[in-house]
Coordinates of C-alpha atoms and ligand atoms in Angstrom, one line a residue:
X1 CA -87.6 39.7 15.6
X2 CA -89.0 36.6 14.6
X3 CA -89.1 33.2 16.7
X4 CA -86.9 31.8 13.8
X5 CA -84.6 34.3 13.8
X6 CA -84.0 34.1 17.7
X7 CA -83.6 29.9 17.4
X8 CA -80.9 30.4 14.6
X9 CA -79.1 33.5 17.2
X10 CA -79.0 30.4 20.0
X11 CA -76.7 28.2 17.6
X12 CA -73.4 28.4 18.9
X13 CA -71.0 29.9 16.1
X14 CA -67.7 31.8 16.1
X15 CA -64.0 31.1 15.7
X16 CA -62.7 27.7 16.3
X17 CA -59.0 27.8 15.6
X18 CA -56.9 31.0 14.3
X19 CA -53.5 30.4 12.7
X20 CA -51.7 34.0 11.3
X21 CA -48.4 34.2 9.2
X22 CA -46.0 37.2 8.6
X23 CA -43.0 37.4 5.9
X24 CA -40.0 36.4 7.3
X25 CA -38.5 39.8 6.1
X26 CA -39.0 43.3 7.8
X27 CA -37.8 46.4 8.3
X28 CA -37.1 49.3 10.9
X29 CA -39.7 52.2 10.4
X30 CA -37.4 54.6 12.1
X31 CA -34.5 53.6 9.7
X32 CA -37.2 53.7 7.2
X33 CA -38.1 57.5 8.6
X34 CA -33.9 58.6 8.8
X35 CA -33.6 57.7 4.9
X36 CA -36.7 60.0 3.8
X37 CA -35.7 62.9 5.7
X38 CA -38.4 62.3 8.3
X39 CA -37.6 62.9 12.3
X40 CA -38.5 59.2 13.8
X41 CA -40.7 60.4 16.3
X42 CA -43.3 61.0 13.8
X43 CA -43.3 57.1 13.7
X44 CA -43.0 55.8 17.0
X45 CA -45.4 58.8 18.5
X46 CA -47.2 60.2 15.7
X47 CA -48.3 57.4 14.0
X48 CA -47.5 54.5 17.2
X49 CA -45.5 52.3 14.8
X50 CA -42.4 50.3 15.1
X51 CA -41.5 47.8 12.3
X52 CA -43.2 46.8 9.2
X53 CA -43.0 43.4 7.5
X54 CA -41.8 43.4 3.8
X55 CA -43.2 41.0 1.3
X56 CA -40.2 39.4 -1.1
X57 CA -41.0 38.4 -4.4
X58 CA -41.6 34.8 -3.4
X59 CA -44.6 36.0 -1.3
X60 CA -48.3 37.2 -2.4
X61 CA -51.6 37.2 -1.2
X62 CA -52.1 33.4 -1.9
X63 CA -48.9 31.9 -0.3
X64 CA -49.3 34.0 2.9
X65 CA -52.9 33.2 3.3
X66 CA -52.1 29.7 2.6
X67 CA -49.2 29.5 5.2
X68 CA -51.7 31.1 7.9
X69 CA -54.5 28.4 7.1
X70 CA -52.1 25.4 6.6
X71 CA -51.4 26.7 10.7
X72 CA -54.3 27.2 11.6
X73 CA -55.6 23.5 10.5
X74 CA -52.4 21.6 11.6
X75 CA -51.9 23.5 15.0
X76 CA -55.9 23.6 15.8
X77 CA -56.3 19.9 14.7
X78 CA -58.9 20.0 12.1
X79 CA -58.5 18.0 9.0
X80 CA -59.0 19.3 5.2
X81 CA -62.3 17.2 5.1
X82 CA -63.8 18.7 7.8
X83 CA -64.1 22.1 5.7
X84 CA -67.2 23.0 3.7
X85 CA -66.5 26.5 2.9
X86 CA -63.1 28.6 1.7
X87 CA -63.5 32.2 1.4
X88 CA -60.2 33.9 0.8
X89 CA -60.5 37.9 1.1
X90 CA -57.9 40.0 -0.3
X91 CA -57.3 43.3 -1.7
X92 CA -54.2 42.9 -3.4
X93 CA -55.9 40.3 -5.7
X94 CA -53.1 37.8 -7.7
X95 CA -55.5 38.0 -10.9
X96 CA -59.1 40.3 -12.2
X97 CA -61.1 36.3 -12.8
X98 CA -59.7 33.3 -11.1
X99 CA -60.1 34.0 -7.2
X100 CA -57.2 33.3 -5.1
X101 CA -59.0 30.4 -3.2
X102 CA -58.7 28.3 -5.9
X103 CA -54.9 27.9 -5.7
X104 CA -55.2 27.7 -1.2
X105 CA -57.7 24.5 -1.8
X106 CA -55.3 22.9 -4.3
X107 CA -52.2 23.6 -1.8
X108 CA -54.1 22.6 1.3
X109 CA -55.5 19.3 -0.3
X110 CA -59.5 20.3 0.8
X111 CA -62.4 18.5 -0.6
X112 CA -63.8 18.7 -3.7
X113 CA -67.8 19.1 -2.5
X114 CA -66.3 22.8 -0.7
X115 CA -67.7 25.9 -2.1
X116 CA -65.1 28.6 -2.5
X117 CA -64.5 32.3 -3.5
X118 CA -62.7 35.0 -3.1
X119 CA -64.1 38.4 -1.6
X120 CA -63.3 42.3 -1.9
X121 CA -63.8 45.0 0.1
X122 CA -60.7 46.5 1.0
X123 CA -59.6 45.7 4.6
X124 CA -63.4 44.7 5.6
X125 CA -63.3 41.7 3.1
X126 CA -62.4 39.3 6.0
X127 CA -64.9 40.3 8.6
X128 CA -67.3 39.8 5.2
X129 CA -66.0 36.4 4.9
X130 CA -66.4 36.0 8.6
X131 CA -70.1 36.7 8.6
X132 CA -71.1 34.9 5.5
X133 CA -69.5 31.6 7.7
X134 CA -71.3 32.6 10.2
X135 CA -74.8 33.0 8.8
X136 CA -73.8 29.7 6.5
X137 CA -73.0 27.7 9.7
X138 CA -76.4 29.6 11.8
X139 CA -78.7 28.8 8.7
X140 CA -78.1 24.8 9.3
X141 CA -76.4 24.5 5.6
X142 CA -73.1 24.0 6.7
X143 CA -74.4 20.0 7.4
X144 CA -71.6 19.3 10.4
X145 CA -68.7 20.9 8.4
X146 CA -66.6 24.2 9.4
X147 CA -65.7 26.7 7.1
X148 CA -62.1 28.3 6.8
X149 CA -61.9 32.4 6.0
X150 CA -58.5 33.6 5.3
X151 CA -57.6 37.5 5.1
X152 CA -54.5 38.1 3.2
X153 CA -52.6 41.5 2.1
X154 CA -49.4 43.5 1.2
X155 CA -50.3 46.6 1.7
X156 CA -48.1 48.6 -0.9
X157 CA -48.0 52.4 -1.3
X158 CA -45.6 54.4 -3.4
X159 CA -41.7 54.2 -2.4
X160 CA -41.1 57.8 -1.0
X161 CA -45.1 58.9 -0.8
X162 CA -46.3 59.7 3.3
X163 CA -48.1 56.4 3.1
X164 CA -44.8 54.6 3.1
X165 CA -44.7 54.4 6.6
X166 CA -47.6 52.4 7.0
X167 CA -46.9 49.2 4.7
X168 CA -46.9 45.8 5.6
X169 CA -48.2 42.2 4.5
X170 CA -49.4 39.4 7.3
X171 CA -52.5 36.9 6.6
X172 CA -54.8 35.4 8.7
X173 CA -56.8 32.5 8.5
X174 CA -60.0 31.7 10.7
X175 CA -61.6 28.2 11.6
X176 CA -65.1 29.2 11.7
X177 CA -67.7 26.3 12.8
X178 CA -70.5 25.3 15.6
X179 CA -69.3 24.9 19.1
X180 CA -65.7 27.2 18.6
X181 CA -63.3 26.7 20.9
X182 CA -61.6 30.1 20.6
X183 CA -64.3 32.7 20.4
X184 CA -68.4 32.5 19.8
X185 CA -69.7 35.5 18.1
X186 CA -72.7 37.2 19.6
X187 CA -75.7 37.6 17.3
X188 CA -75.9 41.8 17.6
X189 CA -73.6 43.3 14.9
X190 CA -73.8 47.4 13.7
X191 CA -73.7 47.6 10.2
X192 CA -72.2 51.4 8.3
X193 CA -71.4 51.8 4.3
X194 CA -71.3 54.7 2.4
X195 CA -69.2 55.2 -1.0
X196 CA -66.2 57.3 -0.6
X197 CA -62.8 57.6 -2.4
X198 CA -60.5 57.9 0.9
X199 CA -58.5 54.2 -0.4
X200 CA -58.0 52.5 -3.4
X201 CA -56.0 50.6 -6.2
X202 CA -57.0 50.8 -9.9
X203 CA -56.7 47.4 -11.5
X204 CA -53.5 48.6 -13.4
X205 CA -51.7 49.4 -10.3
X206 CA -49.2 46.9 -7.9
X207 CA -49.1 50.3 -5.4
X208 CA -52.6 51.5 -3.6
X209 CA -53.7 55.5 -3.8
X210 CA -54.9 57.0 -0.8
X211 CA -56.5 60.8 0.5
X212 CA -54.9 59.5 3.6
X213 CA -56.0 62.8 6.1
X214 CA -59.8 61.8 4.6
X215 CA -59.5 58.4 5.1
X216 CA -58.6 59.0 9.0
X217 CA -62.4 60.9 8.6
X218 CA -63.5 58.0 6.7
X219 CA -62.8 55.4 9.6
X220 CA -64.1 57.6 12.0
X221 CA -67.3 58.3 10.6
X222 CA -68.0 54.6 9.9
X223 CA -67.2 53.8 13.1
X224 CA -69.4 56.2 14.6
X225 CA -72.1 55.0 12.5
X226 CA -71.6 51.1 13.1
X227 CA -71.6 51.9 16.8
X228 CA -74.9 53.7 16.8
X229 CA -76.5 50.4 14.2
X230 CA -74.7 48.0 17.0
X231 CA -77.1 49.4 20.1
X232 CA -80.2 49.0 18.0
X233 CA -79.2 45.5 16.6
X234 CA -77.9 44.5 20.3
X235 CA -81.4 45.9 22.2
X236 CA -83.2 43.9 19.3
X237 CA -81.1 40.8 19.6
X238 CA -81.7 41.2 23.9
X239 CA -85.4 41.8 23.3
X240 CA -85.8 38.7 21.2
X241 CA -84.5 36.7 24.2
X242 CA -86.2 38.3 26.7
X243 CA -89.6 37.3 25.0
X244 CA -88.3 33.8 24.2
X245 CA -87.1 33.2 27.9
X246 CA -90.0 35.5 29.5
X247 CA -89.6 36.0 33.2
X248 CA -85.6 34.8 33.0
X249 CA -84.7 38.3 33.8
X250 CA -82.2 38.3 30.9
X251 CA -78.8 37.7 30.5
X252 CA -75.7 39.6 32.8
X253 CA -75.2 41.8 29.9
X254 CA -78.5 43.1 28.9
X255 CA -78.9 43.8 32.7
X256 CA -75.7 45.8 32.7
X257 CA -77.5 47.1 29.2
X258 CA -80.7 47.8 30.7
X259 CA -78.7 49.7 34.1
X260 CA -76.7 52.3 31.1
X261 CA -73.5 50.9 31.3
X262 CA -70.9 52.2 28.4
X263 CA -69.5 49.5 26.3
X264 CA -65.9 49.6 28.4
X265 CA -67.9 48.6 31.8
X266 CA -69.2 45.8 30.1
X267 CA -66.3 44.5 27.9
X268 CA -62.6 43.5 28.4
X269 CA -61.0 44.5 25.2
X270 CA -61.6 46.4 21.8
X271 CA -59.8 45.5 18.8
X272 CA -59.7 47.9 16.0
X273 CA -59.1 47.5 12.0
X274 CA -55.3 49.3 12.5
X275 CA -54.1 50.6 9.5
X276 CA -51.1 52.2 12.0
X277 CA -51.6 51.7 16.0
X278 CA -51.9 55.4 16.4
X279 CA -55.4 55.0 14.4
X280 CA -56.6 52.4 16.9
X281 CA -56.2 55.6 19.5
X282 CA -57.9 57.9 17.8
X283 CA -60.9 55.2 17.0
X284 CA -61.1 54.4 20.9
X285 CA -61.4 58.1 22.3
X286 CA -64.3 58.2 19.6
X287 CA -66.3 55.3 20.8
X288 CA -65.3 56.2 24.3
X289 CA -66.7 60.1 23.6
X290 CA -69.7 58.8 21.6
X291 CA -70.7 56.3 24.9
X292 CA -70.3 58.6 27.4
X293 CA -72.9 61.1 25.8
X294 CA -75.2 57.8 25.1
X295 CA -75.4 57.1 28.8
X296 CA -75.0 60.7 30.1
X297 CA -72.1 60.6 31.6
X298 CA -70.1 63.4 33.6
X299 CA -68.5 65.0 30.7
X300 CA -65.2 66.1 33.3
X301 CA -64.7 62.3 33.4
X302 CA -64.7 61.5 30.0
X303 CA -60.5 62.0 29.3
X304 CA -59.3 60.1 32.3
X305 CA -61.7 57.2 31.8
X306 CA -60.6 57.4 27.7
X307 CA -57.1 57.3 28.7
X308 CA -57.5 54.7 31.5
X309 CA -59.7 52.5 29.3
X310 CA -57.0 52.7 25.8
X311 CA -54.2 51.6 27.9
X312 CA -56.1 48.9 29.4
X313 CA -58.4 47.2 26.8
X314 CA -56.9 48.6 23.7
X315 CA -53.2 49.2 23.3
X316 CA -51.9 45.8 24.6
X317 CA -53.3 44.2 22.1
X318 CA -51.6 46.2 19.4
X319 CA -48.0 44.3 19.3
X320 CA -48.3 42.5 15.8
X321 CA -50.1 45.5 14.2
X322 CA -47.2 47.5 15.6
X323 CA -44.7 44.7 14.6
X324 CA -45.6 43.9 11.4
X325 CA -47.3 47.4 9.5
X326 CA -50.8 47.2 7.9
X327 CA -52.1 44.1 6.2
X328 CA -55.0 45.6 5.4
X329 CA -57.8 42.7 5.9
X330 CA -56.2 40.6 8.3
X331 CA -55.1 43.8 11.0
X332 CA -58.0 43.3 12.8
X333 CA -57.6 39.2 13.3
X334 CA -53.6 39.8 14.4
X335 CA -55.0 42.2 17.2
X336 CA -57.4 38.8 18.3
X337 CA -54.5 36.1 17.8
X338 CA -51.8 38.9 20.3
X339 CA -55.0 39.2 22.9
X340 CA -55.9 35.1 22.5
X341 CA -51.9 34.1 22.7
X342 CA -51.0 36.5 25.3
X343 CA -54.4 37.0 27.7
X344 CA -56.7 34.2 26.4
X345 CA -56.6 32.0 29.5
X346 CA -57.0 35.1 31.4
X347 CA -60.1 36.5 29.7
X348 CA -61.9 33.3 29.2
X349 CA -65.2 34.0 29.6
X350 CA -65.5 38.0 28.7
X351 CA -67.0 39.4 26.0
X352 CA -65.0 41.5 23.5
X353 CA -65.8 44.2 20.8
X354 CA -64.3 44.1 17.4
X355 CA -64.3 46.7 14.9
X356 CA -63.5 46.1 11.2
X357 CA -63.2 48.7 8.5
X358 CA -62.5 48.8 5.0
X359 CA -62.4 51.9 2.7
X360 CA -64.8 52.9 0.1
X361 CA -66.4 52.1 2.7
X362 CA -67.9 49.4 4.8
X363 CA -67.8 48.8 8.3
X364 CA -69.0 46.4 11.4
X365 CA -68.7 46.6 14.9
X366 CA -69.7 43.2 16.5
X367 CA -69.0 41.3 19.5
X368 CA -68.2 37.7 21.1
X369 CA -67.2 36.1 23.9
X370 CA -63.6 34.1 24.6
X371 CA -64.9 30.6 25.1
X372 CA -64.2 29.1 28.7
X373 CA -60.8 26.7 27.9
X374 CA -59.9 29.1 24.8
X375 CA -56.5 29.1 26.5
X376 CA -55.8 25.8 25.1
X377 CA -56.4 26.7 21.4
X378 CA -54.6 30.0 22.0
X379 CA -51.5 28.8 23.1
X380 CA -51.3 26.7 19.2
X381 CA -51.1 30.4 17.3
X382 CA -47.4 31.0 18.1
X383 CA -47.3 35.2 16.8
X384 CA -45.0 36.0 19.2
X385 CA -42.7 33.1 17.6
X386 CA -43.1 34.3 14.2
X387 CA -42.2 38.0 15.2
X388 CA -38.9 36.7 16.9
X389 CA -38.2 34.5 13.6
X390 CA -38.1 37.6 11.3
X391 CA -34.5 39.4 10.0
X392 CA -34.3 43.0 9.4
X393 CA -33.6 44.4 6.0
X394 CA -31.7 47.6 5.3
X395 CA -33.5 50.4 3.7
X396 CA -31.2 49.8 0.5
X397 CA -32.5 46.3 0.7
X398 CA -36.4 46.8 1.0
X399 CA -36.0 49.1 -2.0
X400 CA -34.5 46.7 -4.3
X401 CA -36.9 43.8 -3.2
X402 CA -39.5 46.1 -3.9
X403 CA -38.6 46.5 -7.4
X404 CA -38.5 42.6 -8.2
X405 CA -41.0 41.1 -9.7
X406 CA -42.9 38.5 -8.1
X407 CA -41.8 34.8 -8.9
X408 CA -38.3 36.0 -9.5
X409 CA -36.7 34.7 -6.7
X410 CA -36.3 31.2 -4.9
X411 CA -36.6 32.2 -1.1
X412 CA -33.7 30.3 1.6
X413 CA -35.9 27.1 3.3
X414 CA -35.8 29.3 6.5
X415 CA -37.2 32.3 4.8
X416 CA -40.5 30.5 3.1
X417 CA -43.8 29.6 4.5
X418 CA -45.8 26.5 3.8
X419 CA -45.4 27.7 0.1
X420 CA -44.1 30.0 -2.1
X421 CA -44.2 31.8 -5.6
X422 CA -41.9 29.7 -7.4
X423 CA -42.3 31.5 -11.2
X424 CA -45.0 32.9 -13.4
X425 CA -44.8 31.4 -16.8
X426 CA -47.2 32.3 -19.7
X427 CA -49.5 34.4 -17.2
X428 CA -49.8 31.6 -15.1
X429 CA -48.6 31.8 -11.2
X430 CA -46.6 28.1 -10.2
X431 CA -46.6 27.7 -6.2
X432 CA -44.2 25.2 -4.6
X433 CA -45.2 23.6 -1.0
X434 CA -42.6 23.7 1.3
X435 CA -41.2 20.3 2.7
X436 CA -41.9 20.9 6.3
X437 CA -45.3 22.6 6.7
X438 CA -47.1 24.8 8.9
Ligands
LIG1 N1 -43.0 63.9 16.6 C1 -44.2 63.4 17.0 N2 -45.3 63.4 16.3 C2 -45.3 63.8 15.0 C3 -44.1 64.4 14.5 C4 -42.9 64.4 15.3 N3 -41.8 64.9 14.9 N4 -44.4 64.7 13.2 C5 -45.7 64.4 13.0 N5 -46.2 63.9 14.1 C6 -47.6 63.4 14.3 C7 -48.6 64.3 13.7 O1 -49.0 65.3 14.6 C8 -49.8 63.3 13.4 O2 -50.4 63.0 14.6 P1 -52.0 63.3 14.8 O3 -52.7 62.6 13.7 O4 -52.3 62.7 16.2 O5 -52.1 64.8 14.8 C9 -49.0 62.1 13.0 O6 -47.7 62.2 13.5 C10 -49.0 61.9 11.5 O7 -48.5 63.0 10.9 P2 -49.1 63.6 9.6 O8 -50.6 63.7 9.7 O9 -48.4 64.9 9.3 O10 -48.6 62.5 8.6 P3 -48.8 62.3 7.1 O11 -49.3 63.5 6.4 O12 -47.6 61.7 6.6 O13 -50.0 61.2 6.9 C11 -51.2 59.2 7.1 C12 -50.3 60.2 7.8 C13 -52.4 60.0 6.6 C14 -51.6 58.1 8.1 C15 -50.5 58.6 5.9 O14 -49.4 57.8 6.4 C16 -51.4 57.7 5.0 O15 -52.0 58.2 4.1 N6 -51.5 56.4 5.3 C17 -52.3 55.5 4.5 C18 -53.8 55.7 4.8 C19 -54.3 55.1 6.1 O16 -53.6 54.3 6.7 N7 -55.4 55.5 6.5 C20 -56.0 55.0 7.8 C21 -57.5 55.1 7.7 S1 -58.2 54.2 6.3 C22 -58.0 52.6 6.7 O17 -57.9 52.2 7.8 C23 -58.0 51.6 5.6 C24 -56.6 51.1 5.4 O18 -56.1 50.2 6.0 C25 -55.8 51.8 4.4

């Protein structure tokens, strides 16, 4: 690696502020399971799930993103002006040409000099925006201002298909700037993409299509291969610094590195892409099988430590993606607002892994550490609030909110966001902000 490279690696860059938003609306997967004929176990064991969030007509990809980021700005503080960048990534786009951001920097009054767009790539599409912030802010163009990525989805499968069970909708929106309060992301990423048809939505389709035991393999596979391309890029990144600060002896972690110690000695948490928690599981025992024959460990020790290390550095962090269903490009960044709300303070200080995935397929493993006084800026995120706002539907009652169409509806004031669909007239979508935002 180049000097260069290593000078831009020492800017300081990662999430400043984190603001997430859920439809007010959800429903009970085992009621769901009951009405199909299904025994409920297969939801709360088989696939670890609980409740999904439904989306009501007066909700899409552009007034749940825009509720997260009017959150995130109020609650963490920074002002429109401050941002340079919008990306808004999405997979349940609201039209084929004019990108979704548009409409968020109209509703959240940002500057006209900010460059926006929206991005694709199934549920990787915000760790994509993530990194493009990232190298935007590390490359010195950014000038003093932040940038604001916001992951929104509905994920929507047929009524009455196996995929049913794993719906949901939820947004996130990040703060991404110099100095983050909240979480700086290391420079080592791993990198895996390879085309495959395990997810996806033809552009004539509200409902996604899904080879769902292959995508399972899908997920799997990438991970494996984004773990593998995350030790090469993390020994790089360690011997860049090494030769820039030669005879410092290297940082705790590349020691720990250096000595063969597995990812889970070294980290305090892994957050998984979770399409349904029971796939956050199956991804850990992976990673945990694929260390253990890395550094040579005593293969009789591998299950307990698996076990020992899920319970303790995965699964507590899976509440909102249990709560609230998939939302496809945002599941990963509710896993990091539960573990900043509920452990932040806490785990100030350690470094956690993330893993992001998104069919077709693209995939990054990358890690960062929870800034020293994160506790502060965690305690503004309030998921545990919007959870306990939420009503529960009836099946009979998801169904026929499923069949509206979007726009039809005027939503209660305690059921909208800091927007909402208010009608579509001559192709065009109208969005009404709520009196009392964020
Ligand atoms: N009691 C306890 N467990 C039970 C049970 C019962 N009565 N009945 C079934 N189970 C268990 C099964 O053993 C299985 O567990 P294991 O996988 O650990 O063996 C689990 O419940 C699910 O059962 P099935 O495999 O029979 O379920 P299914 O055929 O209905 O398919 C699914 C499940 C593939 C996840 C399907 O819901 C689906 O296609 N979902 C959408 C695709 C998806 O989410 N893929 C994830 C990877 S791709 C990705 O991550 C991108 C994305 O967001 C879409």
């Amino acid at each position: 690696m180049s000097q260069g490279a290593s000078d831009r690696d020492r800017r300081e860059v990662g999430i400043d502020a984190l603001g997430v938003y859920t439809p007010r609306l959800a429903l009970s997967l085992e009621d769901l399971a009951r009405a199909r004929g299904i025994a409920p176990e297969k939801v709360t064991v088989g696939l670890g799930a609980h409740t999904m969030a439904v989306a009501p007509p007066w909700e899409d990809a552009v007034t749940l993103g825009a509720s997260a980021a009017a959150r995130a700005l109020a609650r963490g503080g920074v002002a429109a002006d401050e941002i340079g960048l919008l990306l808004l990534a999405t997979e349940t786009a609201v039209d084929h040409a004019k990108p979704a951001s548009i409409f968020l920097h109209e509703l959240l009054g940002l500057p006209t000099s900010c460059r926006t767009f929206e991005l694709k790539h199934a549920c990787y599409g915000g760790t994509a925006g993530l990194m493009v912030a990232t190298e935007w802010l590390r490359s010195g163009a950014a000038r003093g201002r932040k940038a604001l990525v916001v992951a929104s989805d509905i994920a929507r499968y047929d009524i009455g298909s196996s995929a049913e069970l794993t719906q949901g909708a939820g947004a996130a929106a990040l703060v991404v700037s110099e100095a983050p309060r909240l979480l700086r992301l290391d420079p080592a990423s791993g990198v895996y993409a390879s085309q495959v048809y395990d997810f996806w939505r033809p552009l004539d389709r509200r409902e996604a299509l899904v080879d769902g035991k292959f995508s399972l393999d899908c997920y799997l596979t990438a991970l494996d291969g984004a773990l593998a391309d995350y030790h090469r890029s993390h020994a790089g990144h360690a011997g860049a610094t090494r030769d820039a600060g030669a005879g410092s002896g290297g940082s705790a972690h590349e020691r720990e590195d250096a000595a063969g110690a597995p990812l889970a000695d070294r980290l305090a948490a892994f957050l998984y892409h979770t399409p349904f928690p029971k796939m956050a599981y199956k991804a850990h025992l992976r990673l945990m099988e694929s260390e253990w024959r890395r550094w040579g460990r005593a293969a009789d020790l591998l299950g307990e430590a698996a076990e020992r290390s899920y319970s303790g550095q995965v699964e507590p962090w899976l509440t909102m993606a249990r709560q609230v269903g998939n939302t496809y490009t945002a599941s990963l960044y509710l896993c990091l607002a539960w573990l900043a709300e509920q452990q932040g303070r806490a785990l100030a200080g350690r470094e956690i892994a993330l893993f992001s995935y998104g069919s077709g397929c693209c995939a990054e493993l990358f890690t960062g550490h929870l800034q020293p006084g994160c506790g502060e800026i965690a305690a503004t995120i309030g998921a545990a609030d919007l959870l306990r706002a939420r009503r529960l539907l009836s099946v009979e009652e998801y169904e026929a909110l499923s069949r509206e169409a979007g726009g039809s509806r005027a939503p209660e004031p305690h059921e909208a966001g800091f927007c909402h669909l208010a009608a579509i007239r001559d192709h065009k979508r109208i969005y009404e902000r709520a009196a009392c935002p964020a």
